[in-house]
Coordinates of C-alpha atoms in Angstrom, one line a residue:
M1 CA 8.5 -25.0 -14.4
A2 CA 6.4 -27.2 -12.6
A3 CA 3.4 -28.4 -14.5
L4 CA 0.4 -26.6 -13.2
P5 CA -3.0 -28.5 -11.9
D6 CA -5.9 -28.7 -15.0
T7 CA -8.6 -26.4 -14.2
S8 CA -11.6 -25.5 -15.8
L9 CA -12.1 -21.9 -17.5
H10 CA -15.1 -21.5 -14.8
D11 CA -12.9 -22.3 -12.0
K12 CA -10.5 -20.0 -13.2
R13 CA -13.2 -17.3 -13.6
W14 CA -13.8 -17.9 -9.3
T15 CA -10.3 -18.1 -8.8
L16 CA -9.9 -14.1 -10.6
V17 CA -13.3 -13.2 -8.5
A18 CA -11.7 -14.6 -5.0
I19 CA -8.7 -12.7 -5.7
L20 CA -10.1 -9.4 -6.7
G21 CA -12.3 -9.5 -3.8
A22 CA -9.8 -9.9 -1.4
T23 CA -7.7 -7.1 -3.4
F24 CA -10.5 -5.1 -3.1
M25 CA -11.5 -5.3 0.7
L26 CA -7.3 -4.9 1.4
L27 CA -7.5 -1.8 -0.7
V28 CA -10.9 -0.3 0.3
D29 CA -9.7 -0.2 3.9
V30 CA -7.0 2.0 3.3
T31 CA -8.7 4.8 1.7
I32 CA -11.6 4.1 4.1
V33 CA -10.0 4.8 7.1
Q34 CA -8.3 7.6 5.9
V35 CA -11.5 9.4 5.1
A36 CA -12.8 8.2 9.4
L37 CA -9.5 10.0 10.6
P38 CA -11.1 13.0 11.8
S39 CA -14.4 10.8 13.1
I40 CA -11.9 8.9 15.0
Q41 CA -9.8 11.0 15.9
K42 CA -12.8 13.2 18.0
D43 CA -14.4 10.2 18.8
L44 CA -11.2 8.6 20.4
Q45 CA -9.1 11.8 21.4
A46 CA -6.7 10.2 19.5
S47 CA -3.2 12.4 19.3
F48 CA -2.0 13.5 16.0
T49 CA 0.6 10.8 16.2
S50 CA -2.1 8.0 17.2
L51 CA -4.2 8.4 13.8
Q52 CA -0.6 8.5 12.1
W53 CA -0.4 5.2 13.6
V54 CA -4.1 4.0 12.5
I55 CA -2.4 4.0 9.0
D56 CA 1.4 3.3 9.9
A57 CA 0.0 0.4 12.2
Y58 CA -1.6 -1.8 9.3
A59 CA 1.1 -0.5 6.4
L60 CA 3.9 -1.5 8.8
V61 CA 3.0 -4.9 10.0
L62 CA 1.5 -5.4 6.1
A63 CA 5.5 -4.5 4.5
A64 CA 7.2 -6.4 7.2
F65 CA 5.0 -10.1 6.8
I66 CA 4.8 -9.7 3.2
L67 CA 7.7 -11.2 2.3
I68 CA 7.4 -13.8 4.6
S69 CA 4.2 -14.4 3.2
G70 CA 5.3 -14.9 -0.4
A71 CA 7.9 -17.3 0.8
L72 CA 5.4 -19.1 2.8
S73 CA 2.9 -19.2 -0.2
D74 CA 5.5 -21.3 -2.2
R75 CA 6.6 -23.8 0.6
L76 CA 3.0 -24.6 1.8
G77 CA 1.2 -23.5 -1.2
R78 CA -0.5 -20.2 -2.0
K79 CA -3.9 -21.5 -1.4
R80 CA -3.9 -22.3 2.4
V81 CA -1.5 -18.5 2.4
F82 CA -4.2 -16.7 1.0
V83 CA -7.0 -18.3 2.7
G84 CA -5.3 -17.9 5.9
G85 CA -4.8 -14.4 4.9
V86 CA -8.5 -13.8 4.7
A87 CA -9.5 -15.1 8.0
I88 CA -6.9 -13.2 10.1
F89 CA -7.6 -9.8 7.9
T90 CA -11.7 -10.2 8.3
L91 CA -11.3 -11.1 12.4
A92 CA -9.1 -8.4 12.8
S93 CA -11.9 -6.0 11.3
L94 CA -14.2 -7.3 13.8
L95 CA -11.7 -6.1 17.2
C96 CA -11.4 -2.8 14.8
G97 CA -15.0 -2.2 14.7
L98 CA -15.2 -3.0 18.3
A99 CA -11.6 -0.5 19.3
T100 CA -12.3 1.6 22.5
G101 CA -9.4 3.7 22.5
P102 CA -6.7 4.3 20.2
V103 CA -4.0 1.4 21.4
F104 CA -7.0 -1.1 21.0
L105 CA -7.4 0.1 17.6
D106 CA -3.5 0.4 16.5
V107 CA -3.4 -2.8 17.8
A108 CA -6.1 -4.3 15.9
R109 CA -4.9 -2.4 12.5
G110 CA -1.6 -4.7 13.5
I111 CA -3.3 -7.8 13.2
Q112 CA -5.4 -6.5 10.4
G113 CA -2.1 -5.9 8.7
L114 CA -0.5 -9.4 9.6
G115 CA -3.6 -10.7 7.3
G116 CA -3.5 -8.4 4.1
A117 CA 0.5 -9.2 4.4
A118 CA -0.6 -13.3 3.0
M119 CA -3.4 -11.2 0.8
F120 CA -0.6 -9.0 -0.8
A121 CA 1.6 -11.6 -0.9
T122 CA -0.4 -13.8 -2.9
S123 CA -2.8 -12.1 -4.9
L124 CA -0.2 -11.3 -8.1
A125 CA 1.4 -14.7 -7.6
L126 CA -2.7 -16.5 -8.2
I127 CA -2.8 -15.2 -11.1
A128 CA 0.2 -16.0 -12.4
Q129 CA -0.2 -19.2 -11.6
E130 CA -3.7 -19.5 -13.1
F131 CA -3.7 -17.5 -16.1
T132 CA -0.6 -17.3 -19.0
G133 CA 0.1 -15.4 -22.7
P134 CA -2.9 -12.9 -23.1
A135 CA -5.7 -14.1 -20.5
R136 CA -2.8 -13.0 -17.6
G137 CA -2.8 -10.0 -19.2
K138 CA -6.5 -9.1 -19.3
A139 CA -6.0 -11.0 -15.9
I140 CA -4.1 -8.1 -14.5
A141 CA -6.0 -5.5 -15.7
Y142 CA -8.6 -6.8 -13.8
W143 CA -6.9 -7.0 -10.9
G144 CA -5.1 -3.1 -11.9
A145 CA -8.6 -1.7 -12.5
T146 CA -9.9 -3.1 -8.6
V147 CA -6.9 -2.0 -7.1
G148 CA -9.0 1.5 -9.0
V149 CA -12.1 0.6 -7.5
G150 CA -10.9 -0.2 -4.0
V151 CA -9.2 3.3 -4.1
A152 CA -11.9 5.1 -5.5
V153 CA -15.3 3.5 -3.6
G154 CA -13.2 3.8 -0.3
P155 CA -13.4 7.5 0.1
L156 CA -17.0 7.5 -0.6
V157 CA -18.1 3.9 1.1
G158 CA -16.2 4.8 4.1
G159 CA -18.1 8.7 4.4
A160 CA -21.5 7.1 4.0
L161 CA -21.0 4.5 6.7
T162 CA -19.5 7.2 8.8
E163 CA -22.0 9.8 8.5
A164 CA -24.9 7.2 9.1
F165 CA -23.7 4.6 11.3
G166 CA -20.3 5.6 12.8
W167 CA -16.5 5.0 12.3
P168 CA -16.6 1.3 13.3
W169 CA -18.7 0.2 10.2
I170 CA -15.5 1.3 8.1
F171 CA -14.2 -1.9 9.0
L172 CA -17.1 -3.9 9.8
V173 CA -18.3 -4.0 6.6
N174 CA -15.5 -6.6 5.7
L175 CA -16.9 -9.2 7.6
P176 CA -19.6 -10.2 4.9
I177 CA -16.7 -9.6 2.0
G178 CA -14.3 -11.8 3.8
V179 CA -16.8 -14.9 4.6
V180 CA -17.5 -14.9 0.7
V181 CA -13.9 -15.0 -0.5
I182 CA -13.0 -17.7 2.1
A183 CA -15.8 -19.9 0.5
L184 CA -14.9 -19.3 -2.9
A185 CA -11.0 -19.4 -2.2
V186 CA -11.4 -22.8 -0.1
S187 CA -13.7 -24.6 -3.4
K188 CA -12.4 -23.1 -6.1
I189 CA -8.6 -22.3 -6.3
P190 CA -5.9 -25.3 -6.3
N191 CA -3.0 -25.3 -4.0
V192 CA 0.1 -25.0 -5.5
R193 CA 3.2 -24.5 -4.0
D194 CA 6.8 -24.5 -5.4
P195 CA 8.7 -27.4 -4.8
D196 CA 12.3 -26.8 -4.1
A197 CA 10.8 -24.2 -0.9
H198 CA 11.6 -26.0 2.0
H199 CA 12.3 -23.6 4.5
T200 CA 11.4 -20.4 6.3
D201 CA 13.7 -17.8 6.7
Y202 CA 12.9 -16.2 9.8
G203 CA 16.2 -14.5 10.2
G204 CA 15.0 -12.3 7.0
L205 CA 11.8 -11.8 9.0
V206 CA 13.0 -10.3 12.5
T207 CA 15.7 -8.2 10.8
F208 CA 13.6 -6.6 8.2
A209 CA 11.0 -6.5 10.2
G210 CA 13.1 -4.6 12.9
A211 CA 14.6 -2.0 10.5
L212 CA 11.7 -1.0 8.8
G213 CA 9.8 -0.7 12.5
L214 CA 12.9 1.4 14.4
L215 CA 13.0 3.6 11.1
V216 CA 9.2 4.3 10.7
F217 CA 9.1 5.0 14.8
G218 CA 12.0 7.2 14.3
L219 CA 10.4 9.6 11.5
L220 CA 6.7 9.2 13.4
R221 CA 8.4 10.5 17.0
G222 CA 11.7 12.6 15.3
E223 CA 9.9 16.0 15.3
T224 CA 7.9 15.3 18.6
L225 CA 11.2 14.2 20.5
G226 CA 13.9 15.7 18.6
W227 CA 15.4 14.7 15.6
S228 CA 19.0 14.8 17.6
S229 CA 17.5 13.2 20.8
S230 CA 19.4 9.3 21.7
V231 CA 15.9 8.5 21.3
I232 CA 15.5 8.7 17.3
L233 CA 19.2 8.9 16.8
G234 CA 19.2 5.1 18.4
S235 CA 16.1 4.4 16.5
F236 CA 17.6 5.0 13.2
A237 CA 20.8 3.6 14.1
G238 CA 19.3 -0.2 15.0
A239 CA 17.4 0.4 11.7
A240 CA 20.7 0.5 9.5
V241 CA 22.3 -2.4 11.8
L242 CA 19.4 -4.9 11.5
A243 CA 19.4 -3.4 7.5
V244 CA 22.7 -4.7 7.0
A245 CA 22.3 -7.8 9.1
F246 CA 19.5 -8.3 6.5
V247 CA 21.2 -8.2 3.8
L248 CA 24.2 -10.3 5.5
V249 CA 21.4 -12.8 6.7
E250 CA 19.7 -13.1 3.1
R251 CA 23.0 -13.9 1.2
R252 CA 23.8 -16.7 3.5
Q253 CA 20.3 -18.3 2.4
A254 CA 20.0 -21.2 -0.1
R255 CA 16.4 -19.7 -0.9
P256 CA 16.1 -16.3 0.5
M257 CA 12.7 -14.6 1.2
F258 CA 14.0 -11.7 -0.9
D259 CA 16.4 -12.5 -3.3
L260 CA 19.1 -10.1 -3.5
S261 CA 20.5 -11.4 -6.5
L262 CA 17.6 -9.8 -8.8
F263 CA 19.4 -6.3 -7.6
R264 CA 21.6 -7.3 -10.4
Q265 CA 19.3 -6.5 -13.0
R266 CA 18.7 -2.8 -13.5
A267 CA 15.0 -3.3 -14.3
F268 CA 14.1 -4.8 -11.2
V269 CA 16.0 -1.9 -9.4
G270 CA 14.0 0.7 -11.3
V271 CA 10.2 -1.1 -10.5
Q272 CA 11.0 -1.3 -7.2
L273 CA 12.0 2.4 -6.9
G274 CA 9.4 3.7 -8.6
T275 CA 6.7 1.4 -6.7
F276 CA 8.2 2.7 -3.4
A277 CA 8.1 6.2 -5.2
I278 CA 4.4 6.0 -5.7
G279 CA 3.1 4.9 -2.1
A280 CA 5.8 7.3 -0.1
G281 CA 5.0 10.1 -2.8
M282 CA 1.5 9.6 -4.1
F283 CA -0.5 7.7 -1.4
A284 CA 1.0 9.1 1.8
V285 CA 0.0 12.4 0.3
L286 CA -3.9 11.4 0.7
P287 CA -4.5 10.7 4.8
Y288 CA -3.3 14.7 4.7
L289 CA -5.4 16.0 2.1
T290 CA -8.6 14.0 3.9
L291 CA -7.8 15.9 7.2
Y292 CA -7.5 19.3 5.1
L293 CA -10.8 18.9 3.7
Q294 CA -12.7 18.0 6.9
N295 CA -10.5 19.6 9.7
V296 CA -9.7 23.0 7.8
L297 CA -12.3 23.5 4.6
G298 CA -15.4 21.7 7.4
Y299 CA -16.5 19.4 5.0
S300 CA -18.3 15.9 6.6
P301 CA -16.9 12.5 5.7
L302 CA -19.3 11.4 2.6
E303 CA -18.4 15.5 1.5
G304 CA -14.9 15.1 2.2
G305 CA -15.0 11.5 0.2
L306 CA -16.9 13.5 -2.7
R307 CA -14.3 15.7 -3.4
M308 CA -11.8 12.9 -3.3
L309 CA -13.4 11.1 -6.1
P310 CA -11.8 12.9 -9.2
L311 CA -8.3 11.6 -8.6
M312 CA -9.8 8.1 -7.4
A313 CA -11.8 7.9 -10.5
M314 CA -9.0 8.4 -12.6
V315 CA -7.2 5.1 -11.0
F316 CA -10.4 3.4 -11.5
V317 CA -10.7 4.2 -15.2
V318 CA -7.4 4.7 -16.6
P319 CA -6.5 0.6 -16.5
L320 CA -9.3 -0.6 -18.2
V321 CA -9.1 2.4 -21.2
T322 CA -5.5 2.4 -21.7
R323 CA -4.8 -2.0 -21.8
R324 CA -4.1 -2.6 -25.0
T325 CA -2.2 0.5 -26.2
T326 CA 0.0 0.2 -23.2
E327 CA 0.8 -3.1 -23.4
R328 CA 2.4 -2.6 -27.0
L329 CA 4.4 -0.2 -25.4
P330 CA 7.6 -1.1 -23.0
G331 CA 7.1 -1.1 -19.7
G332 CA 9.9 1.1 -18.3
L333 CA 8.2 3.9 -21.0
V334 CA 5.1 3.2 -19.6
L335 CA 5.8 3.5 -15.7
G336 CA 8.4 6.6 -16.1
F337 CA 5.3 8.4 -18.1
A338 CA 3.2 7.6 -15.8
L339 CA 5.0 8.3 -12.5
L340 CA 5.9 11.8 -14.3
V341 CA 2.3 12.7 -14.6
S342 CA 1.5 11.8 -11.1
G343 CA 4.4 13.8 -9.7
A344 CA 3.3 17.0 -12.0
G345 CA -0.4 16.2 -10.9
L346 CA 1.2 16.4 -7.2
L347 CA 3.4 19.9 -7.9
L348 CA -0.2 21.5 -9.1
M349 CA -1.8 20.6 -5.8
E350 CA 1.0 23.4 -4.5
L351 CA -1.1 26.1 -5.6
V352 CA -3.5 25.7 -2.2
S353 CA -3.1 28.4 0.0
P354 CA -5.2 29.2 3.2
T355 CA -7.9 31.2 1.4
S356 CA -8.5 28.7 -1.6
A357 CA -11.6 26.7 -2.1
W358 CA -11.1 22.8 -2.6
T359 CA -11.3 23.0 -6.6
V360 CA -7.6 24.7 -6.8
L361 CA -7.1 20.9 -5.9
L362 CA -9.0 19.8 -9.2
P363 CA -6.6 19.5 -11.7
G364 CA -3.8 17.8 -9.8
M365 CA -6.1 15.0 -8.6
I366 CA -6.9 14.5 -12.2
V367 CA -3.9 14.6 -13.3
A368 CA -2.2 12.4 -10.6
G369 CA -5.1 10.2 -11.2
L370 CA -4.3 9.8 -14.8
G371 CA -0.6 8.5 -13.8
V372 CA -1.5 6.1 -11.0
G373 CA -4.0 4.7 -13.2
L374 CA -1.2 3.8 -15.6
A375 CA 0.8 3.0 -12.7
N376 CA -0.9 -0.3 -11.5
P377 CA -0.8 -2.3 -14.0
A378 CA 2.6 -1.7 -15.6
I379 CA 4.3 -2.0 -11.7
A380 CA 2.6 -5.6 -12.0
H381 CA 3.0 -6.7 -15.7
I382 CA 7.4 -5.6 -15.0
A383 CA 7.2 -7.2 -11.5
L384 CA 6.2 -10.5 -12.8
A385 CA 7.8 -10.0 -16.1
V386 CA 11.7 -10.6 -14.3
V387 CA 11.2 -13.4 -12.6
A388 CA 11.4 -17.1 -13.2
P389 CA 7.7 -18.3 -13.0
Q390 CA 8.2 -20.4 -9.9
R391 CA 9.3 -17.6 -7.7
S392 CA 6.5 -15.7 -8.5
G393 CA 5.1 -15.2 -4.7
M394 CA 8.4 -13.9 -4.0
A395 CA 8.3 -11.1 -6.7
S396 CA 5.4 -9.9 -5.6
G397 CA 6.0 -10.1 -2.3
I398 CA 8.9 -7.6 -2.6
S399 CA 7.0 -5.5 -5.4
N400 CA 4.5 -5.2 -2.7
T401 CA 6.6 -4.9 0.0
F402 CA 8.6 -1.7 -1.6
R403 CA 5.1 -0.2 -2.2
I404 CA 3.5 -0.9 1.7
G405 CA 6.8 0.3 2.9
G406 CA 6.8 3.6 1.0
L407 CA 3.0 4.5 2.6
A408 CA 4.3 3.2 5.9
T409 CA 8.0 5.8 5.4
G410 CA 6.1 8.4 3.5
V411 CA 3.1 8.9 6.4
A412 CA 5.5 8.8 9.1
G413 CA 8.1 11.0 7.0
L414 CA 5.6 13.5 5.9
G415 CA 3.8 13.7 8.8
A416 CA 7.0 15.0 10.4
L417 CA 6.9 17.7 7.5
L418 CA 3.2 18.4 8.4
Q419 CA 4.0 19.1 12.3
H420 CA 7.6 21.2 10.9
G421 CA 5.8 23.4 8.6
I422 CA 2.9 24.5 11.5
A423 CA 5.9 24.9 13.8
T424 CA 7.5 27.0 11.3
K425 CA 4.5 29.0 11.2
L426 CA 3.7 29.7 14.7
P427 CA 7.5 29.5 16.2
N428 CA 6.3 30.5 19.4
A429 CA 3.6 27.3 19.8
S430 CA 3.6 24.6 22.6
R431 CA 4.1 21.1 20.7
G432 CA 0.7 20.1 22.5
T433 CA -0.5 23.0 20.2
I434 CA 1.5 22.2 17.3
D435 CA 0.3 18.5 18.3
A436 CA -3.4 19.7 18.1
I437 CA -3.4 21.9 14.9
A438 CA -1.6 18.3 13.1
A439 CA -4.7 16.0 14.0
A440 CA -7.7 18.6 14.3
G441 CA -7.4 21.5 11.7
A442 CA -9.2 24.8 12.3
R443 CA -11.3 22.5 14.8
A444 CA -8.1 22.6 17.7
P445 CA -9.0 22.4 20.4
G446 CA -8.1 26.3 22.2
V447 CA -6.6 27.4 19.0
S448 CA -8.3 30.1 16.9
P449 CA -9.5 28.9 13.5
T450 CA -7.6 32.0 12.0
V451 CA -4.0 30.9 13.8
A452 CA -4.3 26.9 13.0
R453 CA -5.8 27.5 9.3
P454 CA -3.1 28.8 7.8
A455 CA -0.1 27.0 9.9
F456 CA -2.1 23.7 8.9
V457 CA -2.0 24.3 5.1
H458 CA 1.8 26.1 5.4
G459 CA 2.4 22.5 6.3
L460 CA 0.2 20.5 3.9
E461 CA 2.1 22.3 1.6
L462 CA 5.5 21.3 2.5
V463 CA 3.9 17.7 2.3
I464 CA 2.5 17.8 -1.2
A465 CA 5.8 19.5 -2.3
A466 CA 7.6 16.7 -0.5
G467 CA 5.6 14.3 -2.2
G468 CA 5.8 15.2 -5.9
V469 CA 9.7 15.3 -5.6
L470 CA 9.6 11.9 -4.7
V471 CA 7.6 10.4 -7.1
L472 CA 9.6 12.3 -9.9
A473 CA 12.5 10.5 -8.3
G474 CA 10.8 7.3 -9.1
A475 CA 9.6 8.6 -12.6
V476 CA 13.7 9.4 -13.4
A477 CA 14.8 5.5 -11.8
A478 CA 12.3 4.0 -14.5
F479 CA 13.4 5.8 -17.1
V480 CA 16.9 5.1 -16.5
L481 CA 17.2 1.9 -15.0
I482 CA 14.2 0.1 -17.1
G483 CA 13.9 2.0 -20.3
A484 CA 12.7 1.0 -23.3
G485 CA 14.5 -2.4 -23.1
N486 CA 13.3 -6.4 -23.1
L487 CA 12.4 -7.8 -20.0
H488 CA 13.8 -11.5 -18.8
P489 CA 13.6 -13.9 -16.0
A490 CA 16.5 -13.8 -13.6
P491 CA 18.3 -16.4 -14.3
A492 CA 18.5 -18.7 -11.3
A493 CA 21.8 -17.9 -9.1
T494 CA 22.8 -21.8 -8.4
P495 CA 21.6 -24.7 -10.9
A496 CA 19.0 -26.4 -9.6
P497 CA 17.8 -29.8 -10.9
A498 CA 14.2 -29.7 -12.9
P499 CA 11.5 -29.7 -10.1
A500 CA 8.7 -32.5 -10.0
P501 CA 6.0 -31.8 -11.0
T502 CA 3.7 -29.5 -8.7
A503 CA 0.5 -31.1 -7.0
A504 CA -2.7 -28.6 -6.4
T505 CA -2.7 -30.1 -2.3
P506 CA -6.1 -30.0 -0.4
L507 CA -5.9 -26.5 2.1

């Protein structure tokens, strides 16, 4: 591996502050938006599909560009890509706050996802670049805790801002954070790159983004247009064709942005399947729980956010109190156990009924939060342990692609299940009525709350059950494919000459 530039401990600490600040902003934005969805729906008169796009426009672009951002960070330098991503994210946050309609907001969210991809792809790579040995483990623990803080305070901050100032402020709050992070990154982080990275894999970007985009579109619109319609079948067929094309393109690349040779490692496959499962099965359920708390039980944004706090608080606290213990245990067993606990927590939430209070969700929230808190640092450790350090940008990109790709497909797929559950409860209801209940719950215009409430809850039960099954499937993958074995970096696909010393270049 090329020698890293000598940086002082003080600079490394500020590097970590910048990384954690960006990660906080990135993750807070996900949960803040979830709490504000009912307010956005009422203010912008958004349909259920438009509400899903508020989440998925961001997640889709984020997932599509994480890989290319990781590859670009290896080629151009992680600092350059990181700073550029924070700048784009901050500007897009301003556009989101100024949105006057659903389409405007969805487009701005997509731009936000572009900046978020660069931030997400480089965060773990910058940690791997700057820290080694026990210091790296501690830095990753702080990163995992920051993920937890972002998830934990998002509902509270989002609820408070939405009630006090209106939903645009959930985006405008990013502006001062972004400015501070850029200032720290420019002055404190060295720009380290991989000297063996010489070109950008645009073919891989186009085929991967196209495949994921068509898949998510099909899932989002399938329940409305009909799963056997030519549009939906064509979307899924196109996604399959582009996925095959992506694999062919990557196999022909000397240095692909998505190194398929890594999938020869059982541990690498296991961690990616587990990561996808927690995105699609756990985090994709949260927007629908938010809609339930506000649109069915009638809580305000802040009150709904407070009731999500038990889950979010566990995500924050668990990595801090368990780090020393879990670092001594096999990563596969930790991740498998974490996913098993998360899945069990989701299934506990199946106790929800049309007449239940929010407290019926409380045991499941606590158990699920415990599992997620254990899973986040385990995923980070395993993802970095199975690749050579100089490809850490690529490894970080792949891991986060599976996480956010899981969120994008999960929100779309679970939303279709919610609509299907409502339709089966109300077999004679029009498509417009089903969409209205999915978007506004018991507050759906023109629908009696006594009709809308049990229909929404029936759909929510399907959503929770499907999420739990997905997470449990991820637990099986972690136990079987990673297990208790030692983790070793993947060998290079082809011999390469020893790299020249890597220099820290100015931004």
